[in-house]
Coordinates of C-alpha atoms and ligand atoms in Angstrom, one line a residue:
X1 CA -17.6 -0.1 35.2
X2 CA -14.1 1.4 35.1
X3 CA -12.3 0.2 32.0
X4 CA -8.9 -1.2 33.0
X5 CA -5.8 0.3 31.6
X6 CA -2.8 -1.6 30.2
X7 CA -0.9 -1.0 33.5
X8 CA -3.9 -2.1 35.6
X9 CA -3.9 -5.4 33.6
X10 CA -0.2 -6.0 34.0
X11 CA -0.3 -5.2 37.7
X12 CA -3.3 -7.4 38.4
X13 CA -1.9 -10.2 36.3
X14 CA 1.4 -10.2 38.0
X15 CA -0.4 -10.3 41.4
X16 CA -2.5 -13.3 40.3
X17 CA -5.5 -11.2 39.2
X18 CA -6.4 -10.4 42.8
X19 CA -9.5 -8.3 42.0
X20 CA -11.1 -11.1 40.2
X21 CA -14.5 -12.3 41.6
X22 CA -15.7 -14.1 38.6
X23 CA -19.4 -14.7 37.6
X24 CA -21.0 -18.0 38.0
X25 CA -21.5 -19.1 34.3
X26 CA -19.3 -17.8 31.5
X27 CA -19.3 -18.9 27.8
X28 CA -16.1 -18.3 26.0
X29 CA -16.3 -18.3 22.2
X30 CA -13.1 -19.6 20.5
X31 CA -10.3 -21.9 21.8
X32 CA -7.4 -19.9 20.4
X33 CA -4.8 -18.9 23.1
X34 CA -7.0 -15.9 24.2
X35 CA -10.0 -18.1 24.8
X36 CA -8.0 -20.9 26.4
X37 CA -6.3 -18.6 28.9
X38 CA -9.6 -17.0 29.8
X39 CA -11.3 -20.3 30.4
X40 CA -8.3 -21.7 32.3
X41 CA -8.2 -18.8 34.7
X42 CA -12.0 -18.9 35.2
X43 CA -12.1 -22.7 35.7
X44 CA -9.4 -22.5 38.3
X45 CA -11.5 -20.0 40.2
X46 CA -14.6 -22.2 40.2
X47 CA -16.6 -20.5 37.4
X48 CA -18.8 -22.8 35.4
X49 CA -17.1 -22.1 32.0
X50 CA -17.9 -23.5 28.6
X51 CA -15.7 -23.0 25.6
X52 CA -17.3 -23.2 22.2
X53 CA -14.8 -23.9 19.4
X54 CA -15.8 -24.2 15.7
X55 CA -12.8 -26.2 14.7
X56 CA -12.0 -29.8 15.9
X57 CA -8.8 -28.7 17.7
X58 CA -7.7 -25.9 20.1
X59 CA -5.1 -23.3 19.3
X60 CA -6.5 -21.2 16.4
X61 CA -3.5 -19.4 14.9
X62 CA -1.1 -21.2 17.3
X63 CA -1.0 -24.1 14.9
X64 CA 1.7 -26.5 13.9
X65 CA 1.5 -28.5 10.7
X66 CA 2.6 -32.1 11.1
X67 CA 0.9 -33.5 7.9
X68 CA 1.8 -34.4 5.2
X69 CA 5.4 -34.5 6.2
X70 CA 7.6 -37.6 6.7
X71 CA 10.0 -38.5 9.5
X72 CA 8.1 -36.5 12.1
X73 CA 9.0 -33.2 10.5
X74 CA 6.8 -30.2 11.3
X75 CA 6.4 -26.5 10.5
X76 CA 4.6 -23.6 12.0
X77 CA 1.5 -22.3 10.2
X78 CA 1.1 -19.3 12.5
X79 CA 2.9 -18.3 15.7
X80 CA 6.5 -19.4 15.8
X81 CA 8.6 -17.1 18.0
X82 CA 8.6 -15.8 21.5
X83 CA 10.6 -12.8 22.4
X84 CA 11.9 -12.0 25.9
X85 CA 9.3 -9.2 25.9
X86 CA 6.4 -11.7 25.5
X87 CA 5.6 -11.4 29.2
X88 CA 2.2 -13.2 29.2
X89 CA 3.3 -16.0 26.8
X90 CA 6.4 -16.7 29.0
X91 CA 4.2 -16.8 32.1
X92 CA 1.9 -19.5 30.6
X93 CA 4.9 -21.4 29.1
X94 CA 6.4 -21.6 32.6
X95 CA 3.1 -22.3 34.4
X96 CA 2.0 -25.1 32.0
X97 CA 5.5 -26.7 31.9
X98 CA 6.0 -26.2 28.2
X99 CA 9.7 -26.1 27.0
X100 CA 11.4 -23.4 25.0
X101 CA 14.3 -23.7 22.5
X102 CA 16.3 -21.0 20.7
X103 CA 14.4 -19.5 17.7
X104 CA 15.9 -20.3 14.3
X105 CA 14.1 -17.4 12.6
X106 CA 16.7 -14.7 12.9
X107 CA 19.5 -16.2 11.1
X108 CA 22.9 -14.6 10.7
X109 CA 23.1 -16.0 7.1
X110 CA 20.0 -13.9 6.0
X111 CA 20.5 -12.8 2.5
X112 CA 18.7 -11.0 -0.4
X113 CA 18.1 -12.4 -3.8
X114 CA 17.3 -9.3 -5.9
X115 CA 17.5 -8.6 -9.6
X116 CA 18.8 -12.1 -10.1
X117 CA 21.8 -11.8 -7.7
X118 CA 22.5 -12.7 -4.1
X119 CA 23.6 -10.1 -1.5
X120 CA 24.1 -10.0 2.2
X121 CA 22.6 -7.0 4.2
X122 CA 26.1 -5.4 4.4
X123 CA 26.7 -2.1 2.5
X124 CA 29.4 -3.3 0.1
X125 CA 27.4 -6.4 -0.9
X126 CA 24.2 -4.4 -1.4
X127 CA 26.1 -1.8 -3.5
X128 CA 26.9 -4.5 -6.1
X129 CA 23.2 -5.0 -6.8
X130 CA 23.1 -1.6 -8.5
X131 CA 19.9 -0.6 -6.7
X132 CA 18.6 3.0 -7.2
X133 CA 19.6 4.1 -3.7
X134 CA 20.0 7.9 -3.2
X135 CA 23.6 9.2 -2.6
X136 CA 23.3 9.3 1.2
X137 CA 22.2 5.7 1.3
X138 CA 25.0 4.3 -0.9
X139 CA 27.3 2.1 1.1
X140 CA 24.9 1.8 4.1
X141 CA 24.1 -1.6 5.4
X142 CA 20.5 -2.5 6.4
X143 CA 21.1 -1.8 10.1
X144 CA 22.2 1.8 9.2
X145 CA 19.2 2.3 6.9
X146 CA 17.0 1.1 9.7
X147 CA 18.6 3.5 12.2
X148 CA 18.5 6.5 9.8
X149 CA 14.8 6.1 8.8
X150 CA 13.2 4.2 11.7
X151 CA 15.1 4.2 15.0
X152 CA 15.9 7.9 14.7
X153 CA 12.2 8.7 14.4
X154 CA 11.4 6.5 17.3
X155 CA 14.0 8.4 19.4
X156 CA 12.4 11.7 18.3
X157 CA 9.0 10.6 19.4
X158 CA 10.1 9.5 22.9
X159 CA 8.7 9.4 25.5
X160 CA 5.2 9.6 24.1
X161 CA 5.8 6.5 21.9
X162 CA 6.8 4.2 24.8
X163 CA 4.4 5.4 27.5
X164 CA 3.0 2.6 29.6
X165 CA -0.7 3.5 29.1
X166 CA 0.0 5.2 25.9
X167 CA -2.3 7.8 24.6
X168 CA -2.3 9.1 21.1
X169 CA -0.9 12.5 21.8
X170 CA -1.1 15.3 19.3
X171 CA 2.3 14.6 17.8
X172 CA 1.7 10.9 17.6
X173 CA -1.8 11.4 16.0
X174 CA 0.0 12.9 13.0
X175 CA 1.6 9.5 12.4
X176 CA -1.7 7.6 12.7
X177 CA -3.0 9.6 9.7
X178 CA -0.1 8.5 7.5
X179 CA 1.1 5.2 6.1
X180 CA 4.5 3.7 6.7
X181 CA 5.6 4.2 3.1
X182 CA 4.6 7.9 3.2
X183 CA 6.6 8.5 6.4
X184 CA 9.7 6.7 5.1
X185 CA 9.5 8.8 1.9
X186 CA 9.1 12.0 3.9
X187 CA 12.3 11.1 5.7
X188 CA 14.1 10.8 2.4
X189 CA 14.1 7.1 1.9
X190 CA 14.4 5.9 -1.7
X191 CA 12.0 3.2 -3.0
X192 CA 15.0 0.9 -3.1
X193 CA 15.8 1.5 0.6
X194 CA 12.2 0.9 1.5
X195 CA 12.4 -2.4 -0.4
X196 CA 15.4 -3.4 1.6
X197 CA 13.8 -2.6 4.9
X198 CA 10.5 -4.3 4.0
X199 CA 11.5 -7.9 5.0
X200 CA 12.1 -6.8 8.5
X201 CA 8.5 -5.5 8.7
X202 CA 6.8 -8.5 7.2
X203 CA 5.4 -9.7 10.5
X204 CA 3.3 -6.7 11.2
X205 CA 2.1 -5.3 8.0
X206 CA 1.3 -8.2 5.8
X207 CA 3.9 -6.6 3.4
X208 CA 1.7 -3.7 2.7
X209 CA 3.7 -0.7 3.7
X210 CA 1.5 1.5 1.6
X211 CA -1.6 1.0 3.7
X212 CA -0.3 0.4 7.3
X213 CA -0.5 3.1 9.9
X214 CA 2.9 4.6 10.6
X215 CA 2.0 5.1 14.3
X216 CA 1.3 1.4 14.8
X217 CA 4.6 0.5 13.1
X218 CA 6.6 3.1 15.2
X219 CA 5.1 1.8 18.4
X220 CA 6.1 -1.7 17.5
X221 CA 9.6 -0.7 16.2
X222 CA 10.4 1.2 19.4
X223 CA 9.4 -1.8 21.6
X224 CA 11.4 -4.8 22.5
X225 CA 9.2 -6.8 20.0
X226 CA 11.0 -5.2 17.0
X227 CA 12.6 -7.8 14.8
X228 CA 15.6 -5.5 14.2
X229 CA 16.3 -5.3 17.9
X230 CA 15.8 -9.0 18.6
X231 CA 19.4 -10.2 18.3
X232 CA 19.6 -13.8 19.1
X233 CA 17.4 -13.6 22.2
X234 CA 14.2 -15.0 20.6
X235 CA 12.8 -18.4 21.5
X236 CA 10.3 -20.9 20.1
X237 CA 8.2 -23.6 21.7
X238 CA 10.2 -26.8 21.6
X239 CA 8.5 -29.4 19.6
X240 CA 6.0 -27.0 18.0
X241 CA 3.9 -24.0 19.0
X242 CA 0.8 -26.3 19.2
X243 CA 2.2 -27.7 22.5
X244 CA 1.1 -24.5 24.3
X245 CA -2.6 -24.6 23.4
X246 CA -2.5 -28.4 23.8
X247 CA -1.3 -27.9 27.4
X248 CA -4.3 -25.6 28.1
X249 CA -6.7 -27.9 26.4
X250 CA -5.5 -30.8 28.5
X251 CA -6.4 -28.9 31.6
X252 CA -9.8 -27.8 30.1
X253 CA -10.9 -31.2 28.8
X254 CA -14.5 -31.2 30.1
X255 CA -15.1 -27.5 29.3
X256 CA -14.3 -27.4 25.5
X257 CA -17.0 -28.2 22.9
X258 CA -15.3 -28.7 19.6
X259 CA -17.1 -28.5 16.2
X260 CA -19.4 -26.0 17.9
X261 CA -19.7 -23.0 15.7
X262 CA -21.4 -20.1 17.4
X263 CA -24.1 -18.5 15.2
X264 CA -25.9 -16.2 17.6
X265 CA -25.2 -14.2 20.7
X266 CA -28.0 -12.4 22.6
X267 CA -28.2 -10.5 25.8
X268 CA -30.9 -8.8 27.9
X269 CA -31.2 -7.6 31.5
X270 CA -31.3 -11.1 32.9
X271 CA -28.5 -12.8 31.1
X272 CA -26.8 -13.8 27.9
X273 CA -27.5 -16.7 25.4
X274 CA -25.1 -18.2 23.0
X275 CA -26.3 -20.5 20.2
X276 CA -23.9 -22.9 18.5
X277 CA -24.4 -25.1 15.5
X278 CA -23.0 -28.5 16.3
X279 CA -23.4 -32.0 14.9
X280 CA -26.6 -32.7 16.8
X281 CA -28.1 -29.4 15.6
X282 CA -28.4 -26.0 17.3
X283 CA -27.7 -25.8 21.0
X284 CA -28.2 -22.7 23.2
X285 CA -26.1 -22.0 26.3
X286 CA -27.2 -19.6 29.1
X287 CA -24.5 -17.4 30.7
X288 CA -24.1 -14.5 33.1
X289 CA -21.2 -13.3 30.8
X290 CA -19.8 -14.1 27.4
X291 CA -16.2 -13.6 26.2
X292 CA -15.9 -13.4 22.4
X293 CA -12.4 -14.1 21.1
X294 CA -13.4 -14.6 17.5
X295 CA -11.3 -12.5 15.1
X296 CA -13.3 -9.6 13.6
X297 CA -12.3 -11.0 10.2
X298 CA -14.7 -13.9 10.9
X299 CA -17.2 -12.3 13.2
X300 CA -19.7 -11.6 10.5
X301 CA -20.8 -15.3 10.7
X302 CA -22.3 -14.6 14.1
X303 CA -25.7 -12.9 14.5
X304 CA -25.4 -10.1 17.1
X305 CA -28.7 -8.4 16.2
X306 CA -30.2 -9.1 19.7
X307 CA -27.0 -8.5 21.5
X308 CA -27.4 -4.7 22.2
X309 CA -24.1 -3.8 20.6
X310 CA -23.2 -0.2 20.4
X311 CA -23.0 1.4 17.0
X312 CA -19.2 2.0 17.6
X313 CA -18.7 -1.8 18.2
X314 CA -20.6 -2.8 15.1
X315 CA -18.6 -0.3 13.0
X316 CA -15.3 -1.6 14.5
X317 CA -16.3 -5.1 13.6
X318 CA -16.9 -4.1 10.0
X319 CA -13.8 -1.8 9.7
X320 CA -10.9 -3.8 11.2
X321 CA -8.6 -5.0 8.4
X322 CA -6.5 -8.1 8.5
X323 CA -3.2 -8.9 6.8
X324 CA -3.1 -11.5 4.0
X325 CA -0.5 -14.2 4.6
X326 CA 0.2 -17.4 2.6
X327 CA 2.8 -19.9 3.7
X328 CA 3.9 -22.7 1.4
X329 CA 5.8 -25.7 2.7
X330 CA 7.8 -27.9 0.4
X331 CA 9.3 -31.2 1.7
X332 CA 12.7 -31.9 0.1
X333 CA 14.4 -35.3 0.0
X334 CA 17.5 -33.8 1.4
X335 CA 19.3 -30.4 1.8
X336 CA 20.4 -29.9 -1.9
X337 CA 21.8 -26.4 -1.5
X338 CA 25.3 -26.0 -0.2
X339 CA 26.9 -24.2 2.7
X340 CA 24.3 -22.0 4.3
X341 CA 21.1 -22.1 6.2
X342 CA 18.4 -20.8 3.8
X343 CA 16.8 -17.5 4.8
X344 CA 16.4 -15.3 1.8
X345 CA 14.3 -12.3 0.9
X346 CA 13.7 -12.0 -2.8
X347 CA 12.0 -9.7 -5.2
X348 CA 10.4 -12.7 -6.9
X349 CA 6.7 -13.2 -6.1
X350 CA 7.5 -16.0 -3.5
X351 CA 9.1 -13.2 -1.4
X352 CA 10.6 -14.9 1.6
X353 CA 12.2 -18.4 1.8
X354 CA 13.6 -20.2 4.8
X355 CA 14.6 -23.6 5.9
X356 CA 11.7 -24.3 8.4
X357 CA 13.5 -27.3 9.9
X358 CA 17.1 -26.3 10.6
X359 CA 17.2 -28.1 14.0
X360 CA 15.0 -31.1 13.1
X361 CA 16.7 -34.4 12.3
X362 CA 17.4 -34.9 8.6
X363 CA 18.0 -35.9 6.0
X364 CA 14.7 -34.4 4.8
X365 CA 14.0 -30.7 5.0
X366 CA 11.0 -28.4 4.7
X367 CA 11.6 -25.2 2.7
X368 CA 9.0 -22.6 3.5
X369 CA 8.0 -19.6 1.4
X370 CA 6.0 -16.9 3.0
X371 CA 4.0 -14.3 1.0
X372 CA 2.1 -11.4 2.3
X373 CA -0.2 -8.6 1.1
X374 CA -1.0 -8.5 -2.6
X375 CA 1.4 -11.4 -3.4
X376 CA -0.4 -13.5 -0.9
X377 CA -3.8 -12.7 -2.3
X378 CA -2.6 -13.6 -5.8
X379 CA -1.4 -17.1 -4.8
X380 CA -4.5 -17.5 -2.6
X381 CA -6.5 -17.5 -5.9
X382 CA -4.7 -20.6 -7.2
X383 CA -5.5 -24.2 -6.5
X384 CA -3.3 -26.0 -4.0
X385 CA -1.5 -27.8 -6.8
X386 CA -0.9 -24.6 -8.8
X387 CA 0.4 -22.9 -5.7
X388 CA 3.0 -25.6 -5.0
X389 CA 4.1 -25.6 -8.7
X390 CA 4.3 -21.8 -8.8
X391 CA 6.4 -21.7 -5.6
X392 CA 8.7 -24.5 -6.8
X393 CA 9.3 -23.0 -10.2
X394 CA 10.3 -19.6 -8.6
X395 CA 12.5 -21.4 -6.1
X396 CA 14.2 -23.3 -8.8
X397 CA 15.5 -20.0 -10.3
X398 CA 17.8 -19.4 -7.3
X399 CA 17.9 -22.8 -5.6
X400 CA 18.6 -25.1 -8.5
X401 CA 17.5 -28.7 -7.7
X402 CA 14.3 -27.7 -6.0
X403 CA 12.1 -29.5 -8.5
X404 CA 14.2 -32.6 -8.5
X405 CA 14.3 -32.9 -4.7
X406 CA 10.7 -32.0 -4.0
X407 CA 8.6 -34.8 -2.5
X408 CA 5.4 -33.3 -1.1
X409 CA 4.0 -30.1 0.1
X410 CA 1.1 -28.1 1.6
X411 CA 0.1 -24.5 2.2
X412 CA -1.9 -22.3 4.5
X413 CA -3.9 -19.4 3.1
X414 CA -4.8 -17.5 6.2
X415 CA -7.5 -15.4 4.4
X416 CA -9.3 -18.6 3.8
X417 CA -8.6 -20.4 7.1
X418 CA -12.1 -21.4 8.3
X419 CA -13.3 -19.2 11.3
X420 CA -10.2 -17.0 11.2
X421 CA -10.1 -15.6 7.6
X422 CA -7.0 -13.4 8.1
X423 CA -3.5 -13.5 9.5
X424 CA -3.5 -10.7 12.1
X425 CA -4.7 -7.2 12.3
X426 CA -3.4 -4.8 9.7
X427 CA -3.5 -1.4 11.4
X428 CA -4.4 1.2 8.8
X429 CA -4.2 4.9 9.2
X430 CA -6.7 6.1 11.9
X431 CA -6.4 2.6 13.6
X432 CA -5.7 4.2 17.0
X433 CA -9.1 5.8 16.9
X434 CA -10.8 2.4 16.3
X435 CA -9.0 0.6 19.1
X436 CA -11.1 1.6 22.1
X437 CA -14.3 0.4 20.4
X438 CA -12.7 -2.9 19.4
X439 CA -11.9 -3.9 23.0
X440 CA -14.8 -2.2 24.9
X441 CA -17.2 -4.6 26.7
X442 CA -20.8 -4.4 25.7
X443 CA -23.0 -5.1 28.7
X444 CA -22.5 -8.8 29.5
X445 CA -20.4 -9.4 26.4
X446 CA -16.6 -9.0 26.6
X447 CA -14.1 -9.1 23.8
X448 CA -10.6 -10.7 23.9
X449 CA -8.2 -11.9 21.2
X450 CA -5.1 -10.4 19.7
X451 CA -7.2 -7.8 17.8
X452 CA -8.5 -6.3 21.1
X453 CA -5.0 -5.7 22.4
X454 CA -3.9 -2.4 23.8
X455 CA -1.1 -2.6 21.3
X456 CA -2.0 -1.3 17.8
X457 CA 0.1 -4.1 16.3
X458 CA -1.2 -6.9 18.4
X459 CA -0.4 -9.8 16.1
X460 CA 1.3 -12.0 18.8
X461 CA 0.3 -14.5 21.3
X462 CA 1.4 -12.4 24.2
X463 CA -1.1 -9.7 23.2
X464 CA -3.9 -12.3 22.9
X465 CA -3.0 -13.4 26.5
X466 CA -2.9 -9.8 27.6
X467 CA -6.4 -9.3 26.2
X468 CA -7.6 -12.4 28.1
X469 CA -6.2 -10.9 31.3
X470 CA -8.0 -7.7 30.6
X471 CA -11.3 -9.5 29.9
X472 CA -10.9 -11.4 33.2
X473 CA -10.3 -8.2 35.0
X474 CA -13.4 -6.7 33.4
X475 CA -15.4 -9.7 34.6
X476 CA -14.1 -9.2 38.1
X477 CA -14.8 -5.5 38.0
X478 CA -18.2 -6.0 36.3
X479 CA -19.2 -8.5 39.0
X480 CA -18.0 -6.2 41.8
X481 CA -20.0 -3.3 40.3
X482 CA -23.1 -5.4 39.9
X483 CA -23.0 -6.6 43.6
X484 CA -25.1 -4.5 46.0
Ligands
LIG501 C1 1.5 -16.3 9.9 C2 1.4 -15.9 11.4 C3 2.6 -15.8 12.1 C4 2.6 -15.4 13.4 N1 3.7 -15.4 14.1 C5 3.7 -15.2 15.5 C6 4.8 -15.3 16.3 O1 5.9 -15.6 15.7 N2 4.8 -15.1 17.6 C7 3.6 -14.9 18.2 O2 3.5 -14.7 19.5 N3 2.4 -14.8 17.5 C8 2.5 -14.9 16.1 N4 1.3 -14.9 15.4 C9 0.1 -14.4 16.0 C10 -0.6 -15.4 16.9 O3 -0.7 -16.6 16.3 C11 -2.0 -14.8 17.3 O4 -1.9 -13.5 17.7 C12 -2.7 -15.6 18.3 O5 -2.5 -17.0 18.2 C13 -4.2 -15.2 18.3 O6 -4.9 -15.9 19.3 P1 -6.4 -15.5 19.5 O7 -6.9 -16.4 20.6 O8 -6.6 -14.1 19.6 O9 -7.2 -15.9 18.1 P2 -7.3 -17.2 17.3 O10 -6.1 -18.1 17.4 O11 -7.6 -16.9 15.9 O12 -8.5 -18.0 18.0 C14 -9.8 -17.7 17.7 C15 -10.6 -19.0 17.7 O13 -12.0 -18.8 17.6 C16 -12.5 -19.8 16.8 N5 -13.8 -19.3 16.2 C17 -13.9 -18.4 15.3 N6 -15.2 -18.2 15.0 C18 -15.9 -19.0 15.8 C19 -17.3 -19.3 16.0 N7 -18.3 -18.7 15.3 N8 -17.7 -20.2 16.9 C20 -16.7 -20.9 17.7 N9 -15.4 -20.7 17.5 C21 -15.0 -19.8 16.6 C22 -11.5 -20.1 15.8 O14 -11.6 -21.4 15.2 C23 -10.2 -20.0 16.6 O15 -9.8 -21.3 17.2 C24 1.3 -15.2 14.1 C25 0.1 -15.4 13.4 C26 0.2 -15.7 12.0 C27 -1.1 -15.9 11.3

């Protein structure tokens, strides 16, 4: 079977997956957006498709928290923005009739709280903090620092970096062997400047610039997905991200088995078998093909010993790392801070604070703190009560009144989220070498999900959808190859 390229997938998808001649019976493991899109497309084409989902709801990391909040307030636990470059997400949003609203993530009132003082990202304001910037950096605003250290390098590496079916050329490979922090330092960035840029990289690296592959980061930063290039063009799903998986699930009602945790996948020359643990005990499903969308962070709970997996796939399953993210949500009786929409990056352990409900009807508010990397792992070790208290106490130091106005709260520790166990892939040096094995099909078993994306930094719904389109194409191609 010819392995489809990223361009093949895009072309086929935009033409309605014309090559697809799907097999008769397919089992999809996981009802996150990748599994849902795979099943949706197969069901529409008459395939007998069964989705096995360990949780009692669809959506996986496309999850909106509606409890324990009052007045119908909600906050996003996982995915929250859609950029104009999220081609596949936008397709399904349109197709399923889900509404978009402007994103409130990239706020013009973004500020830093460092060394006990507030500053805006502009050069004069930053200079007042007395950071140990090097002489060339003095007076630069964050956009200039970004251009000097990041965008200039992206320009140097064009056109290799932006190629459609990108290959890791020799000069790109050099960057896949180094971490983001190493490359920034080589370019002359001071530790203080790296610290200022860090909030803009949160999304992809789990805050761990020391261990993320520079190549993965550069590919992302040179793309339209880059946070720094986003301007005000980002959107969010109106009413909560969970509306998108809910729209799929609505169309797949008879196909999804909830609370069905897959424990074993087998294949031989005649077919594949998937065994799930459900309330009534173990149940085995026969299939011509299986699509596994389980994140590799949680895949060790499935026994693949009779699945004829290659050594490269087994190694990739063990080696792929995931970012640690903790999000803490504090419901406040009212907006007790004055004047500005809270969106603050701080050097305190709670790291990033924002008003998660700027466009939801008041007077109550949810203040969210997002921690990544080592900070996330440290708060993950606390009890829920300790975590809320820890967050509130730090918040109080620069938003006085936090304790007094706090009513209730909750948190999501992605490393401990059942059946997911990580936020999104954390591409480490040499990640590009691992990627082909992560997504390669193994006989009758295909792999989808954000981690199998063509993009090294695939932590977005659109890449999960793209992976579903790729798996569908593989199914069509595989079937075509198998026919006499
Ligand atoms: C903090 C955070 C912020 C994010 N922000 C954004 C954003 O702003 N925009 C954006 O587009 N994306 C964002 N993402 C990424 C996006 O949420 C994911 O890329 C996408 O939802 C992944 O979908 P998936 O189907 O690949 O995996 P998942 O959503 O993880 O789905 C996998 C499913 O498999 C199920 N499963 C696992 N094991 C088993 C088993 N043994 N048996 C049966 N079922 C099983 C799980 O329960 C889960 O439902 C964010 C993610 C996080 C965590």
